[in-house]
Short mmCIF file of C-alpha atoms in Angstrom, two decimals:
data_model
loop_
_atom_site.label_atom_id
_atom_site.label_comp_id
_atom_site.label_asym_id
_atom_site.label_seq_id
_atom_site.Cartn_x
_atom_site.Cartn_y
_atom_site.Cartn_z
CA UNK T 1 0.00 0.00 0.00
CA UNK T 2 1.22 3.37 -0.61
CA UNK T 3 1.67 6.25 1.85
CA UNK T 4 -1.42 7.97 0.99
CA UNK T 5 -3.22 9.69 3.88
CA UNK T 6 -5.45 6.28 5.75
CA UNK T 7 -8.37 8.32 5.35
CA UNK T 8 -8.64 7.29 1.60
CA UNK T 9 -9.90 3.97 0.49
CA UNK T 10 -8.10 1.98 -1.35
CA UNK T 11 -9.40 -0.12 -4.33
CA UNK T 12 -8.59 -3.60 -5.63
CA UNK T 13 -9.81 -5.48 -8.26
CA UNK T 14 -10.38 -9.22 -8.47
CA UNK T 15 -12.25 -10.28 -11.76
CA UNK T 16 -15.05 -13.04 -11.09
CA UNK T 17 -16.47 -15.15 -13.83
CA UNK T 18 -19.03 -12.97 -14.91
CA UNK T 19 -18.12 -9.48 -12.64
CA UNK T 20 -15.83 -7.82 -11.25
CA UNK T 21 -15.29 -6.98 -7.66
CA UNK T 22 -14.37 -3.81 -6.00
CA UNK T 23 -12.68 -3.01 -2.98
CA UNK T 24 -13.02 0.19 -1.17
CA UNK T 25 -13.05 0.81 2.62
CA UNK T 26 -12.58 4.05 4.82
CA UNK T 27 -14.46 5.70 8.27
CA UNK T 28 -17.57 8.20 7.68
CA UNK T 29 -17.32 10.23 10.85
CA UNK T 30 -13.42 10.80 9.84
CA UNK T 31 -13.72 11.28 6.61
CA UNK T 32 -16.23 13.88 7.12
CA UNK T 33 -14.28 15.84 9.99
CA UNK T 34 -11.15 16.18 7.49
CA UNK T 35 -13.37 16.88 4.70
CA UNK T 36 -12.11 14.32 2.55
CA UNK T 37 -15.25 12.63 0.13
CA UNK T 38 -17.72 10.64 0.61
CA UNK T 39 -16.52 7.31 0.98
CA UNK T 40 -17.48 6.59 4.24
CA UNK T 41 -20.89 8.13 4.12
CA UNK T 42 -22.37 5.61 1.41
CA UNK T 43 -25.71 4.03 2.40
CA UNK T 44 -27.54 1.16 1.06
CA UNK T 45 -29.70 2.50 -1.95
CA UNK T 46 -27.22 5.43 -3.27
CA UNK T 47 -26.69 5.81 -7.21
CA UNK T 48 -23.81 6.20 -8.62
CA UNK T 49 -22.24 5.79 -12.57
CA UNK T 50 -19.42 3.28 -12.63
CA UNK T 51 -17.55 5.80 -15.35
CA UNK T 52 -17.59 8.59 -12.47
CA UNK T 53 -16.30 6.00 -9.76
CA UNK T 54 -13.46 5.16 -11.99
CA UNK T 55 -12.19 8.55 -12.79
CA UNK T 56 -12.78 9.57 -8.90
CA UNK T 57 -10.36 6.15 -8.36
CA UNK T 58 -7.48 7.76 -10.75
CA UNK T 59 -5.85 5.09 -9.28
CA UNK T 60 -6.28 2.94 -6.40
CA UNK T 61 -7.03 5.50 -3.77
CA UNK T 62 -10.37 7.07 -3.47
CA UNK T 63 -12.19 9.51 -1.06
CA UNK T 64 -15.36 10.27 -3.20
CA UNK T 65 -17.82 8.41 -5.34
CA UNK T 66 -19.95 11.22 -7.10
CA UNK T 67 -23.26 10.01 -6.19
CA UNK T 68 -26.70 11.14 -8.07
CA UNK T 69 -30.44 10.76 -7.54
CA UNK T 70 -31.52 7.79 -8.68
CA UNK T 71 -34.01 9.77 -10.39
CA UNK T 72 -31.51 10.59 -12.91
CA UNK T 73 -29.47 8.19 -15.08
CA UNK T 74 -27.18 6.14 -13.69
CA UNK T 75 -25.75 2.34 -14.16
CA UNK T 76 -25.17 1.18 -9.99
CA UNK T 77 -26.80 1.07 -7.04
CA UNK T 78 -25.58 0.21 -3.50
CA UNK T 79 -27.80 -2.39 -2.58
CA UNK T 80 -26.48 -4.24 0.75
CA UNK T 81 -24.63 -3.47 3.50
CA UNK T 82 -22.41 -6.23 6.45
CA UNK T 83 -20.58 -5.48 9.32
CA UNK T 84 -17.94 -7.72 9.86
CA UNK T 85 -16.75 -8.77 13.33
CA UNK T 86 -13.08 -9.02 14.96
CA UNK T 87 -10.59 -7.54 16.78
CA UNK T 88 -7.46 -8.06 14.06
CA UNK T 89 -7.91 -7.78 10.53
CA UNK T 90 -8.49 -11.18 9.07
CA UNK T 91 -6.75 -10.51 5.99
CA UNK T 92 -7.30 -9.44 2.45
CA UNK T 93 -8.20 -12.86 1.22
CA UNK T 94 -10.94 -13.54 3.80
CA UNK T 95 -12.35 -10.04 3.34
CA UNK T 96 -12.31 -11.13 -0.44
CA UNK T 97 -14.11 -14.33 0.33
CA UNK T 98 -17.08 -13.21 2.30
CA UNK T 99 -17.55 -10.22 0.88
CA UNK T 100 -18.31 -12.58 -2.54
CA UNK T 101 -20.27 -14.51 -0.21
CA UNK T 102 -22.34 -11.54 0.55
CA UNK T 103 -22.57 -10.01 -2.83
CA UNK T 104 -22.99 -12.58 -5.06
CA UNK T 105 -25.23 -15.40 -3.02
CA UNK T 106 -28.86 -14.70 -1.29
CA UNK T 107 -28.59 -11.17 -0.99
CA UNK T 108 -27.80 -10.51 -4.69
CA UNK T 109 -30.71 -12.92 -5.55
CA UNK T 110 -33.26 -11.23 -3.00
CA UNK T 111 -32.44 -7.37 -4.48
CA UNK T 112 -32.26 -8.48 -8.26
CA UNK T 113 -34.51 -11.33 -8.71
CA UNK T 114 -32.72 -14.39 -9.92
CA UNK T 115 -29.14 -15.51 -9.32
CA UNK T 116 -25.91 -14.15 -9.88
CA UNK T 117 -25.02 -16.40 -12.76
CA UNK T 118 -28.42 -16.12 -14.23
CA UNK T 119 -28.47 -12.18 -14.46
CA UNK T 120 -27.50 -10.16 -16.49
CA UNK T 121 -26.58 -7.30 -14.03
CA UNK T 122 -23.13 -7.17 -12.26
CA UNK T 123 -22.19 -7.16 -8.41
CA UNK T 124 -18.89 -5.90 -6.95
CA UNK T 125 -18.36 -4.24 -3.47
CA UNK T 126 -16.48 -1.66 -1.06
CA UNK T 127 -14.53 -3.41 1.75
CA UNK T 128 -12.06 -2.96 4.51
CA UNK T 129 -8.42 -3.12 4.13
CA UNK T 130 -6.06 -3.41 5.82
CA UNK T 131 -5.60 0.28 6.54
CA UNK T 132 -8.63 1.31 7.43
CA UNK T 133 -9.66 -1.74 9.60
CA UNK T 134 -6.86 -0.92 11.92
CA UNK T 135 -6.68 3.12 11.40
CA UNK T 136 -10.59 3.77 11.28
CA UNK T 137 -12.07 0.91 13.11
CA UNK T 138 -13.63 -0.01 9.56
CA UNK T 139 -15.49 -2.99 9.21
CA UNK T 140 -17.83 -2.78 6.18
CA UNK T 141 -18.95 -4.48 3.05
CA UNK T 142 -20.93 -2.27 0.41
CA UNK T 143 -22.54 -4.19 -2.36
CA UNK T 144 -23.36 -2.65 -5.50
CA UNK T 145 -25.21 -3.91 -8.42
CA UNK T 146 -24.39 -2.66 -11.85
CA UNK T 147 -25.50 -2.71 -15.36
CA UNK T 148 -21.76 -2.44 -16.64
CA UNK T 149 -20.29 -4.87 -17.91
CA UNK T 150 -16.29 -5.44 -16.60
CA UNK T 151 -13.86 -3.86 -18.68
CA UNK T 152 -17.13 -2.84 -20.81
CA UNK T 153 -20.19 -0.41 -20.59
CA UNK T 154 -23.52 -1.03 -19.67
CA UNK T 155 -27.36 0.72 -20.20
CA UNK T 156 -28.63 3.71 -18.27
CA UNK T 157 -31.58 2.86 -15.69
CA UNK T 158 -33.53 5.46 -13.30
CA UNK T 159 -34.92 4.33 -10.72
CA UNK T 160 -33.84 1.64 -8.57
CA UNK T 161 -32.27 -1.97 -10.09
CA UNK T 162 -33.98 -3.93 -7.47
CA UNK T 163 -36.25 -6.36 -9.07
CA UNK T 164 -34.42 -5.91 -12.15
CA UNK T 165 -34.01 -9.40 -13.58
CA UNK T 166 -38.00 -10.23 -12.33
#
């Protein structure tokens, strides 16, 4: 990890077979108090456009997602949120695993309406790293659905993606 201030998130990317997954973590109530982004303050049901994330990540530190109604166009949607539990941080690769878990099994089936594999929207997430687990007491996983495809583009929606494979 580089020496970029621990109030950032940091972002990872580990390609699934039909999605990619996205790693961000941070603190809300310390993010806001230094007036660095958003990152921290993302709920369950925000909007976003994938396009927008990716230029906010400029690399693999991030401190804002540009959010917008859901009103308006847009191609994601934070759909569920976990705490996870423990003193240490369990490492990267156990984050990884349940945060797939999370994103891609029942909950990804209740909020979009058939399985992951039999959808034809996307799931990734925001998680803890490292960093931030240790630094900001962060312990969430943010799942996101999406209508982009990885390394591709996907269709505009308003509205909310819930329901939308029904």
């Amino acid at each position: 990890m580089s020496s970029v201030s621990p109030v950032l998130r940091t972002v990872g990317v580990s390609v699934l077979a039909a999605g990619a997954a996205f790693s961000l973590s941070g603190c809300g109530a310390l993010i806001s108090a230094l007036g660095v982004g958003n990152v921290m303050d993302l709920n369950v049901g925000d909007c976003f456009k994938v396009a927008e994330m990716d230029a906010a990540l400029g690399g693999e530190e991030v401190s804002d997602i540009p959010l917008v109604d859901c009103a308006q166009e847009h191609d994601s949607e934070f759909f569920f949120s976990h705490e996870m539990t423990g003193e240490e941080f369990p490492g990267d690769g156990t984050v990884s695993t349940e945060a797939e878990e999370i994103c891609y099994g029942d909950n990804f089936t209740s909020f979009v309406g058939v399985s992951y594999d039999e959808s034809e929207i996307y799931a990734a997430y925001l998680a803890p790293t490292q960093q931030t687990w240790d630094q900001l007491n962060d312990r969430e996983i943010l799942c996101y659905v999406t209508t982009v495809e990885p390394g591709g583009s996907g269709e505009p929606v308003t509205g909310t993606l819930e329901g939308a494979n029904r």
